[in-house]
XYZ file of C-alpha atoms in Angstrom:
577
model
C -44.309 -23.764 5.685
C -42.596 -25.880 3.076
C -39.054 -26.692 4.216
C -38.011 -27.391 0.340
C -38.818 -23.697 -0.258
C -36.910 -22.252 2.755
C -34.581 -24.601 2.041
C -33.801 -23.403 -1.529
C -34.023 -19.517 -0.955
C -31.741 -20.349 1.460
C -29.165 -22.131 -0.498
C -29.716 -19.415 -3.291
C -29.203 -16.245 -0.521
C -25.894 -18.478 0.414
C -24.605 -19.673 -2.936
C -25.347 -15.992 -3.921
C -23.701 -14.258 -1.580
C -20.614 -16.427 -1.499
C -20.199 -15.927 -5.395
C -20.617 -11.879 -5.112
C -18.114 -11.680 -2.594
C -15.348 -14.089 -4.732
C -16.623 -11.588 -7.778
C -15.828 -8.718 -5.805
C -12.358 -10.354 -4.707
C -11.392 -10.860 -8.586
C -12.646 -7.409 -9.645
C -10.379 -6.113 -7.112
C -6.930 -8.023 -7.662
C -7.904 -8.051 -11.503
C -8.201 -3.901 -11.106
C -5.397 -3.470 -9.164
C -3.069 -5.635 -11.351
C -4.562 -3.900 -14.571
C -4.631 -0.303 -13.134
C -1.732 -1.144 -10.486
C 0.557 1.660 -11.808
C -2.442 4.882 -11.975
C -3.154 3.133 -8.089
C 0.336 4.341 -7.484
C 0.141 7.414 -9.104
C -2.858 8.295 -6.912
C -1.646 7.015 -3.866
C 1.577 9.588 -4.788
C -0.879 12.733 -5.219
C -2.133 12.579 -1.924
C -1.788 15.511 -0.092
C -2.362 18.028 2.175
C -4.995 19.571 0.204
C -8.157 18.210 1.635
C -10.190 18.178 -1.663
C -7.216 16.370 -3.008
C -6.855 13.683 -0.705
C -10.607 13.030 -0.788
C -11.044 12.793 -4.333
C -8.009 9.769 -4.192
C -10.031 8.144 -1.891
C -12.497 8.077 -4.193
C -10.650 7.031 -6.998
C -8.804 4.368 -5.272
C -12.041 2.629 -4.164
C -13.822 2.976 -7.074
C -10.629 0.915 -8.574
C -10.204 -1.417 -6.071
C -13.935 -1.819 -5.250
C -14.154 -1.999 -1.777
C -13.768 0.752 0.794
C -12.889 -1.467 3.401
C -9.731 -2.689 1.458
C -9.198 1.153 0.936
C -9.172 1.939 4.808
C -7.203 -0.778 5.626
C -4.681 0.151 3.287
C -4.627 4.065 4.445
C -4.656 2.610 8.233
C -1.452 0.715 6.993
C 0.290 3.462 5.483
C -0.262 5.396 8.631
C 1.147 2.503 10.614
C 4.047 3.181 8.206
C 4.774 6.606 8.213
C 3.796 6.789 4.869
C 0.913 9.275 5.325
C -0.026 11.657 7.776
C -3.413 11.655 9.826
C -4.834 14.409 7.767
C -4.190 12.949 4.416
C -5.774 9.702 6.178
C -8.927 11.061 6.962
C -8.961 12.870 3.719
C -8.598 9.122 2.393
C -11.273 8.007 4.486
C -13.697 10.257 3.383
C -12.945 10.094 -0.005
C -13.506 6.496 0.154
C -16.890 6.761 1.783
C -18.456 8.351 -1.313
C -16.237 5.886 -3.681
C -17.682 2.617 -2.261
C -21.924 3.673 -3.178
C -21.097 2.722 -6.789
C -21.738 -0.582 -5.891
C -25.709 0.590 -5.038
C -25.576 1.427 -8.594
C -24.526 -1.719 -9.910
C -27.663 -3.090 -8.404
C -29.583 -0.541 -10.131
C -28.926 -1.474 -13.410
C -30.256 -4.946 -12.637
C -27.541 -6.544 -14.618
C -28.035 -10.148 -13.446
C -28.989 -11.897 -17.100
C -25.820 -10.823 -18.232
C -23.646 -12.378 -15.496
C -23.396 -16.134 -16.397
C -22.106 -14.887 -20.100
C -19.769 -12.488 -18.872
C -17.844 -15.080 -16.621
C -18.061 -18.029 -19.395
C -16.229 -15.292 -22.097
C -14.273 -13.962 -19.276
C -13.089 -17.144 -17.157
C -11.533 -18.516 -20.988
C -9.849 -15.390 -21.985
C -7.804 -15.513 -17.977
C -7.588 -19.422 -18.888
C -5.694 -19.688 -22.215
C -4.100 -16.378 -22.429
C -0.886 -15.560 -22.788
C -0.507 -12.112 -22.059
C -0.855 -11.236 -18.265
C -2.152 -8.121 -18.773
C -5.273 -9.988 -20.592
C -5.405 -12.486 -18.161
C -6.558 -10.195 -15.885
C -8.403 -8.039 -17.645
C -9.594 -11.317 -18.134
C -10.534 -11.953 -14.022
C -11.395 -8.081 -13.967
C -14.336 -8.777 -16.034
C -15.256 -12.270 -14.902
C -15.215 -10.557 -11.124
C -17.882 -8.231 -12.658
C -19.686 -10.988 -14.401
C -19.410 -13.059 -10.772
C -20.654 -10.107 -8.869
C -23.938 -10.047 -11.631
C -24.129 -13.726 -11.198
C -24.464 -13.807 -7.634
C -26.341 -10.647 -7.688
C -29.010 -12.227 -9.558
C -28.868 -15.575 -7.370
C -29.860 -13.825 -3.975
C -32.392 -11.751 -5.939
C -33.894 -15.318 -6.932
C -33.256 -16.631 -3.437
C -34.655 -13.921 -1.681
C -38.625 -13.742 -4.165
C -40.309 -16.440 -2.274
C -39.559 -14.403 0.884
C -43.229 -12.180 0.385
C -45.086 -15.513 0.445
C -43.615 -16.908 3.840
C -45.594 -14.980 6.826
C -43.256 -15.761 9.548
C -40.218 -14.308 7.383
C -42.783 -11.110 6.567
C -43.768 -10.851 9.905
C -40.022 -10.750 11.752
C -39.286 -8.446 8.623
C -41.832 -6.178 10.040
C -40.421 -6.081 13.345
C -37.769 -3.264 11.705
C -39.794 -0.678 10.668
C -38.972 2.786 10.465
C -41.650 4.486 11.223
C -40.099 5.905 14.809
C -37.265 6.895 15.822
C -36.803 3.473 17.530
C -37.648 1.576 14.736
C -35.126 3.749 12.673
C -32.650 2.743 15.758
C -33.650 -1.059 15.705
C -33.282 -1.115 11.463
C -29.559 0.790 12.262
C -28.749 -1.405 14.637
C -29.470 -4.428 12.181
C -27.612 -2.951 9.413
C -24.776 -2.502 11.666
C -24.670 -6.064 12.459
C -25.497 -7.959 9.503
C -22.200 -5.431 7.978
C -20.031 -6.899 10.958
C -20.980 -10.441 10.602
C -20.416 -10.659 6.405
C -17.601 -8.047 6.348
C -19.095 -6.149 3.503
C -21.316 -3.378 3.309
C -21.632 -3.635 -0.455
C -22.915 -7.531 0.124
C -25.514 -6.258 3.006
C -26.487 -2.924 0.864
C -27.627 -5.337 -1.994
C -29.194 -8.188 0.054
C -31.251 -4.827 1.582
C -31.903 -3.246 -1.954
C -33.535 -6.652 -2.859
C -35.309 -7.079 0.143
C -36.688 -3.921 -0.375
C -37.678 -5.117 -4.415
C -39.292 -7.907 -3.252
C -41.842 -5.340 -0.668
C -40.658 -7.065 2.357
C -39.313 -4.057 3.454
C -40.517 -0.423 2.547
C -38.059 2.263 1.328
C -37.449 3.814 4.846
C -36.895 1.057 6.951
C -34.042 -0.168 3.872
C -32.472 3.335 4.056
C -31.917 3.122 8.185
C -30.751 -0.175 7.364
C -28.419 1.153 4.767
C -27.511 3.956 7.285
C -26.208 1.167 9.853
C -24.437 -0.897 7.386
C -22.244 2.298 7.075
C -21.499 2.440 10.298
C -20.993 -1.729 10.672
C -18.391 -1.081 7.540
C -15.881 0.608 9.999
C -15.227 -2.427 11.961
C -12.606 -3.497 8.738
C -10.454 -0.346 9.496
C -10.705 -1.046 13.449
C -9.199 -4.468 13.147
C -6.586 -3.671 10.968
C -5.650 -1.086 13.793
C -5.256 -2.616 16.696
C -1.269 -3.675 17.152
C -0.588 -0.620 15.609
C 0.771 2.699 15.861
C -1.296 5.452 17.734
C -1.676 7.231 14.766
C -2.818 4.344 12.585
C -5.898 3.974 15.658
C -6.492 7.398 15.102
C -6.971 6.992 11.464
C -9.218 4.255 11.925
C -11.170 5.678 14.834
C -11.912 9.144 12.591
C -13.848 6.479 10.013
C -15.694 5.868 13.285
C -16.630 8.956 14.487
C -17.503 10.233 10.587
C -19.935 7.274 9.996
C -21.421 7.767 13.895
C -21.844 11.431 13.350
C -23.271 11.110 9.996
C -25.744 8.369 11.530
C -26.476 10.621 14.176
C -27.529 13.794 12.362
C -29.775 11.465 9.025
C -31.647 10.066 12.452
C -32.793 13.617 14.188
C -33.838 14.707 10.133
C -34.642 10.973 9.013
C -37.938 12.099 7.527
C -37.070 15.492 6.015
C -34.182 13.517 4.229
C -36.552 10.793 3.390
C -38.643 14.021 1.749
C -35.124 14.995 -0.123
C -35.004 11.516 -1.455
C -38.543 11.120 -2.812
C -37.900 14.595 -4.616
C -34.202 13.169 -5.954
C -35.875 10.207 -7.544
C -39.295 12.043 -8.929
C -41.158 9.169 -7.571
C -42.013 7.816 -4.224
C -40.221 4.910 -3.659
C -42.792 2.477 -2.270
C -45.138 3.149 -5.341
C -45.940 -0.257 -6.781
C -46.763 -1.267 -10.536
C -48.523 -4.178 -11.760
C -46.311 -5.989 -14.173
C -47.534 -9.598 -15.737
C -50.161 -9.900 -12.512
C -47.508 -9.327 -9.804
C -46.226 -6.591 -7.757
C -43.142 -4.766 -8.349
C -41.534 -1.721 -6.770
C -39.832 -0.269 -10.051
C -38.459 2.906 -8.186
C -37.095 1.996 -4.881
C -33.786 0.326 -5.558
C -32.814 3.948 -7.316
C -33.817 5.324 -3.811
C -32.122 3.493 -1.900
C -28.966 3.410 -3.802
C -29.260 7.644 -4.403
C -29.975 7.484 -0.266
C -26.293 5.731 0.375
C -24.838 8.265 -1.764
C -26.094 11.114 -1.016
C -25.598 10.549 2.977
C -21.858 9.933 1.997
C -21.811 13.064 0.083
C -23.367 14.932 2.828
C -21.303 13.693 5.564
C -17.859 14.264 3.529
C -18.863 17.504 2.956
C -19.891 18.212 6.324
C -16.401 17.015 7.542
C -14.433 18.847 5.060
C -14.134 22.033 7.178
C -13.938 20.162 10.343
C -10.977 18.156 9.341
C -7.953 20.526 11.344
C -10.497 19.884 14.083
C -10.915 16.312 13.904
C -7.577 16.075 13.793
C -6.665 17.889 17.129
C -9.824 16.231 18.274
C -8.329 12.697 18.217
C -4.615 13.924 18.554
C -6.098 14.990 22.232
C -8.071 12.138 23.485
C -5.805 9.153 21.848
C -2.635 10.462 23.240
C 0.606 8.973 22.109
C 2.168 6.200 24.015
C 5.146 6.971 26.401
C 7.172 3.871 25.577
C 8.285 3.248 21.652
C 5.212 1.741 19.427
C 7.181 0.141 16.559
C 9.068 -3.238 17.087
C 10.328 -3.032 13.605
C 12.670 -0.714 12.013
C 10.897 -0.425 8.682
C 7.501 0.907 7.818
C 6.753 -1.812 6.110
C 3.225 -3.296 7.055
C 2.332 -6.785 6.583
C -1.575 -5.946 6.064
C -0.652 -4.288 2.732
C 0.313 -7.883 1.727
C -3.643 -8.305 0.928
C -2.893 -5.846 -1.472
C 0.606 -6.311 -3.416
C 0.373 -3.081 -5.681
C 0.335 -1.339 -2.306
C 2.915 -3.759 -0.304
C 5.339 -3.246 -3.019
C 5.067 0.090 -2.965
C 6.065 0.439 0.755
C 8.723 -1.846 0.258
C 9.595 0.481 -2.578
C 9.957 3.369 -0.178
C 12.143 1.282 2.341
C 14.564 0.941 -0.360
C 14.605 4.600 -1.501
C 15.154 4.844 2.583
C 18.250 2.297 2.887
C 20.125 4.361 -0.317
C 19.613 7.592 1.782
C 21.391 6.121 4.481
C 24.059 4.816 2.337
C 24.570 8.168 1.240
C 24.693 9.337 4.837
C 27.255 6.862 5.410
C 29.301 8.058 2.664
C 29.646 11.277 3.477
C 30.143 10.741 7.139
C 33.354 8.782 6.254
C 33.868 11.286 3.560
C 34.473 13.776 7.232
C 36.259 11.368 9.092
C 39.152 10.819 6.293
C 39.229 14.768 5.803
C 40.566 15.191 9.173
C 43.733 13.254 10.838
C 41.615 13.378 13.836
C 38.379 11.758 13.845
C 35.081 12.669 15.075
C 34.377 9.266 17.671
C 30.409 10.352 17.354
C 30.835 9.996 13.459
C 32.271 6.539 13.390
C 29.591 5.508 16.528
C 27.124 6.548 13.894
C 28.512 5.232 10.635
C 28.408 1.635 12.474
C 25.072 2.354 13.661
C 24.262 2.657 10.361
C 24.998 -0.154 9.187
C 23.422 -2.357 11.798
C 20.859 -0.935 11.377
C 20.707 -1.453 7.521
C 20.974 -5.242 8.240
C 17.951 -5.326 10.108
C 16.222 -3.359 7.080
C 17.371 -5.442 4.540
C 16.495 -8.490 7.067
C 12.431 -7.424 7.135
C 12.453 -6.446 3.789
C 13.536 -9.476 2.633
C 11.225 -10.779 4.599
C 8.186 -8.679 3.919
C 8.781 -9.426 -0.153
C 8.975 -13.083 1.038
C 5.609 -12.938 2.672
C 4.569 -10.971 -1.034
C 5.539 -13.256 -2.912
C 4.193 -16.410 -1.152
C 0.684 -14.936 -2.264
C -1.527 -14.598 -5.724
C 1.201 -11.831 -7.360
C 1.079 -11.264 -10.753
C 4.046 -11.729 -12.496
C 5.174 -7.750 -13.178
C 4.866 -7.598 -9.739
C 6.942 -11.015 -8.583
C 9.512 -9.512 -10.929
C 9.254 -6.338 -9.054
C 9.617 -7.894 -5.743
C 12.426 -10.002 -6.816
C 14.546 -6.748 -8.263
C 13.698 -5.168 -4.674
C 15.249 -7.639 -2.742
C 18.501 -7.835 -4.788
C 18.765 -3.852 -4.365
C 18.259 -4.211 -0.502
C 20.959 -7.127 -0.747
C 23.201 -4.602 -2.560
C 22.659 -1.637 -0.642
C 23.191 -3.552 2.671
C 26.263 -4.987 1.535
C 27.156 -1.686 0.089
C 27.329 -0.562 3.497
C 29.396 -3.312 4.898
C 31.857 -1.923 2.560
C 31.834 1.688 3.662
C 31.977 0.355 7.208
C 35.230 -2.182 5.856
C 37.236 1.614 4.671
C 36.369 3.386 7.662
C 37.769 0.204 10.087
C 40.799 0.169 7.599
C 41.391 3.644 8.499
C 41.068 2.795 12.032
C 43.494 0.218 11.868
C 45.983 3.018 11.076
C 44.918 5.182 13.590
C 45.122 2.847 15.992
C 48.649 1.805 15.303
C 49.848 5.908 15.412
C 49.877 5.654 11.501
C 48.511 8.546 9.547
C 47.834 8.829 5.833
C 50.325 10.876 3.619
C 48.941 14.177 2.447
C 48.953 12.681 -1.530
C 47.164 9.519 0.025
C 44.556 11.561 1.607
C 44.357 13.674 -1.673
C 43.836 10.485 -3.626
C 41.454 8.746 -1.633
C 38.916 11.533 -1.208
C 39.334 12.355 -5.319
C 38.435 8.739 -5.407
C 35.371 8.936 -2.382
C 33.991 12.132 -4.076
C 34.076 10.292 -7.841
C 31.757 7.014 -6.276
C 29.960 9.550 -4.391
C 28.625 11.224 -7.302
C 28.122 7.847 -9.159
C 25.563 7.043 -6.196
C 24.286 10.062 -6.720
C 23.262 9.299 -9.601
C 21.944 6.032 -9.242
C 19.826 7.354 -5.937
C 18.285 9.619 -8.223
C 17.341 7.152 -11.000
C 15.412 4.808 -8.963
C 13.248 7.824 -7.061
C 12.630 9.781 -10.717
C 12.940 6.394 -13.228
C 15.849 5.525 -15.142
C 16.550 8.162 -16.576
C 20.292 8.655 -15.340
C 21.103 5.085 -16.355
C 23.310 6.291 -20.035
C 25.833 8.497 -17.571
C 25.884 4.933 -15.094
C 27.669 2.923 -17.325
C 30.385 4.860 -18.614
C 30.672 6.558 -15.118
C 31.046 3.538 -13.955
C 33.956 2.852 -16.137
C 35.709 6.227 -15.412
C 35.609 4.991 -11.600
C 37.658 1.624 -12.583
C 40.181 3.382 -14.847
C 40.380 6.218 -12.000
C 41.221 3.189 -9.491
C 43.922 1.536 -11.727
C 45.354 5.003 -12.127
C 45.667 5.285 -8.483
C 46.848 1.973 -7.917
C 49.708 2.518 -9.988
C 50.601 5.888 -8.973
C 50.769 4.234 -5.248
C 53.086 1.269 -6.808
C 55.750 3.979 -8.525
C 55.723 5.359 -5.344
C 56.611 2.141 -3.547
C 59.415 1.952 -5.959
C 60.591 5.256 -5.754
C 60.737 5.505 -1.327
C 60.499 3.335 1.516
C 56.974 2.830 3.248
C 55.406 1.479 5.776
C 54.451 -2.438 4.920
C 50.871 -1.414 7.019
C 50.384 1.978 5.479
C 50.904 0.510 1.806
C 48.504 -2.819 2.185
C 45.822 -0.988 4.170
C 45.834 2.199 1.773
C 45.856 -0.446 -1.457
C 42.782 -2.455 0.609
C 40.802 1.116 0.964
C 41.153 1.975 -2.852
C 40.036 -1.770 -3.537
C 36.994 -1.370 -1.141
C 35.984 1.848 -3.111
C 35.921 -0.097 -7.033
C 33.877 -2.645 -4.917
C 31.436 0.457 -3.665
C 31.692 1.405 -7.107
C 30.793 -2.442 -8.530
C 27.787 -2.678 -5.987
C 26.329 0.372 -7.134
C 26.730 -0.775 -10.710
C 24.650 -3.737 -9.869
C 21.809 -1.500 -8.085
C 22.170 0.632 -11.417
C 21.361 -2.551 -13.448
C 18.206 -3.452 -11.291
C 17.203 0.097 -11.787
C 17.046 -0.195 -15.816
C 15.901 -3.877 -15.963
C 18.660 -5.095 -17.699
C 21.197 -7.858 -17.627
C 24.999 -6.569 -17.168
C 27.023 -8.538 -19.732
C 29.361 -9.359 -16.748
C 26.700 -11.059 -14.702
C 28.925 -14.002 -14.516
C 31.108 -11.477 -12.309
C 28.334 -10.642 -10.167
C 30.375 -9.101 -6.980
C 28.222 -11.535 -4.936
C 29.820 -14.727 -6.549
C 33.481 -13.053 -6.543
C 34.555 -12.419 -3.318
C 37.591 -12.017 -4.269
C 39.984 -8.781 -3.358
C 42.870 -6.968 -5.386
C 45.271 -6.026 -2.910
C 48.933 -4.463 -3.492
C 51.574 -6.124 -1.571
């Protein structure tokens, strides 16, 4: 045995390998930058709907190009909240069938083209400008990387046939009975958990098979248990997590072992189904410039992976209510609390920042809901000369709890940003994390006008009836405003023309206010307390109103013409003596 050969197809396999899995990296970032807002979109369609959720799954991995980045994220937004175990699975299955395109790929036998496609590629992401062309740019040099490499191993692996002790341990896996179909499975299985990739141990198979190492069914058994070695991506990313994020991961289990388990008891009638599929058998060999060649068994192979996935997923469709209750039953729910964190947020999704700011998108929708809960809560409490001690318990629990939020978000986008972002995105994450500033300070000043009040109450002082009258026309005015800002950043900015001039009514609304409490001062005697703590609440509502302005402004992406006067650089407060 020459060591120089084994020696080379070994560096080749290696070299190969390790440049179709960086291709498939770039694809995937280069995709998801490029296509980051339909990924959203998708995401946002799943649904109940079974067929629905499936066909995202699909979609999303054919984008992304990996089903294992696709299960993780799913197993994430379970951990989250963000999706329920139905829609999961629905996911899961979906991504299954998306994830045999890369059996395809191999097909096509795209190699030669490779080496020009990065070279073209790797100069556009170099020296342009535009960041949407940049990575288009690494989109296509991925592809180009993934041909490269493709065609490397393919080289590495051809001197394989001409080594007997290589032939002979290949020969070992043959699946000709139902152990050897069980011995090639369980191979598949673990080559899949020690490279992480099914779509890097599907082609290293397909060539094997090329090269007549292997025959056609002892590849598709293989294939069959890098399916099932593919799942061990979603399992990691589970554990840690919620129960229903291990649930999500263990029904990509139980689908691959069930779909295993029923190919094995028909291996050979499916075997039949394949021949037929391709119109040729797939071991047939053709002389081509004195050598062997196997012209139709890649297209087996690759129509074998696909058409199990099909199978399966439709196989599953009906059964998913049932798989649900299935693994709702025997991986019960916890008796203590699961989640340390008060936010969904997930820092596995940080692998994939279209998705990670997308969660931390939701937390912020989440934090303005409270706000608004907030709001109206005190709204109740100054309606009544009484107030509700549950309703002021909760209005501070509210906002403790929104400093937390705005504490992990921060820290999430940190995390975010600290990685390969593209720079919509970093601008994205940087907006986010002044709106979960704002909104947690937003609270602090809700929390300021209902301890104001209390400051009253506690000294057996109550508000005048035209106080009252004035403060509430004044809550429901900034109430609205946030209304309308809320709304803007869950539908788009379309609200932002009423913001502004809102926004200016508000002010004008609070000088008018302010004055009509002065003349009043003039007119009859007060109480020094009533007067300053009823002139601090209407100040702490223009400064509700100001924050909200500044949320508003995030929301459009554009500079206020008062940045200067951000109200996080003026701390300063009007007050009435």
């Amino acid at each position: 045995m020459d060591n120089s050969v084994i020696m080379a197809m070994v560096f080749g396999v290696i070299g190969g390998l390790g440049i179709f899995l960086l291709g498939m990296r770039y694809m995937s970032d280069g995709l998801q930058t490029v296509a980051g807002n339909r990924l959203r979109g998708l995401i946002g369609m799943v649904t109940n709907n079974r067929i629905m959720a499936i066909g995202v799954g699909t979609a999303v991995t054919a984008i992304v190009q990996s089903s294992s980045i696709t299960t993780v994220m799913v197993v994430g937004f379970v951990n989250s909240g963000l999706m329920t175990l139905k829609q999961a699975i629905g996911v899961i299955m979906g991504s299954n069938i998306g994830t045999t395109i890369t059996g395809w790929i191999v097909v096509l036998a795209v190699g030669q083209y490779g080496l020009p496609l990065v070279g073209v590629s790797a100069l556009v992401f170099l020296f342009s400008k535009q960041e949407k062309i940049r990575y288009l740019g690494m989109t296509i040099m991925g592809v180009g990387m993934i041909f490269f490499g493709l065609q490397l191993m393919n080289d590495g692996l051809a001197p394989i046939r001409d080594l007997p002790e290589f032939v002979r341990w290949f020969h070992m896996f043959s699946a000709d009975t139902y152990w050897g179909i069980f011995k090639c499975i369980l191979v598949g299985c673990i080559l899949t958990l020690i490279v992480q990739s099914s779509s890097a141990t599907l082609a290293i198979t397909m060539m094997l098979a090329s090269t007549g190492i292997i025959g056609f069914e002892s590849a598709a058994a293989l294939v069959l248990g890098e399916n099932i070695g593919t799942t061990i991506t979603a399992f990691l990313a589970s554990l840690g997590t919620t129960t229903n994020a291990k649930r999500a991961a263990y029904s990509h289990i139980v689908i691959k072992m069930v779909g295993v388990f029923w190919i094995t008891i028909l291996f050979h009638p499916y075997m039949r189904l394949i021949h037929s599929v391709v119109g040729n058998d797939p071991n047939t060999i053709v002389m081509v410039d004195g050598a062997e060649t196997y012209p139709y068994i890649q297209a087996a192979i690759a129509a074998s992976h696909t058409i199990f996935n099909i199978i399966s997923t439709a196989i599953f469709i009906p059964l998913l209510p049932a798989m649900v209750k299935f693994l709702t039953k025997y991986v019960p729910d916890k008796s203590s609390g699961e989640k340390p964190q008060l936010t969904n947020l997930d820092i596995r999704s940080i692998e994939t920042p279209i998705i990670a700011i997308e969660q931390s998108r939701k937390e912020i929708v989440i934090m303005g809901r409270v706000n608004r809960e907030m709001v109206d809560s005190l709204r109740q409490i100054l309606s009544t000369s009484k107030a509700d001690k549950a309703t002021i318990d909760e209005i501070f629990h509210h906002e403790e709890v929104l400093d937390n939020i705005q504490k992990e978000v921060m820290a999430f986008l940190t995390e975010v940003l600290d990685g390969n972002v593209p720079l919509s995105l970093s601008e994205e994450a940087q907006k986010q994390m002044r709106m979960a500033d704002e909104y947690e300070t937003l609270s602090d000043y809700v929390t300021t006008i209902l301890k104001l009040y209390l400051r009253l109450s506690n000294n057996g002082i109550e508000l005048s009836q035209v106080m009252r009258e004035d403060l509430l026309e004044l809550h429901d005015l900034v109430a609205e405003y946030f209304d309308n800002v809320n709304t803007s950043y869950a539908a788009g900015p379309k609200n932002f023309p009423k913001v502004l001039p809102n926004g200016d009514y508000i002010t004008d609304k609070f000088r008018d206010l302010r004055n009509r409490h002065l003349s009043r001062l003039a007119e009859e005697k007060s109480d020094p307390m009533l007067s300053t703590v009823f002139s601090d609440m209407l100040n702490s509502y223009r400064r509700v109103k100001d924050h909200v302005l500044n949320i508003a402004e995030v929301i459009a992406e554009v500079k206020s013409i008062n940045m200067t006067k951000s109200v996080k650089t003026e701390e300063k407060t009007e007050t009435v003596p």
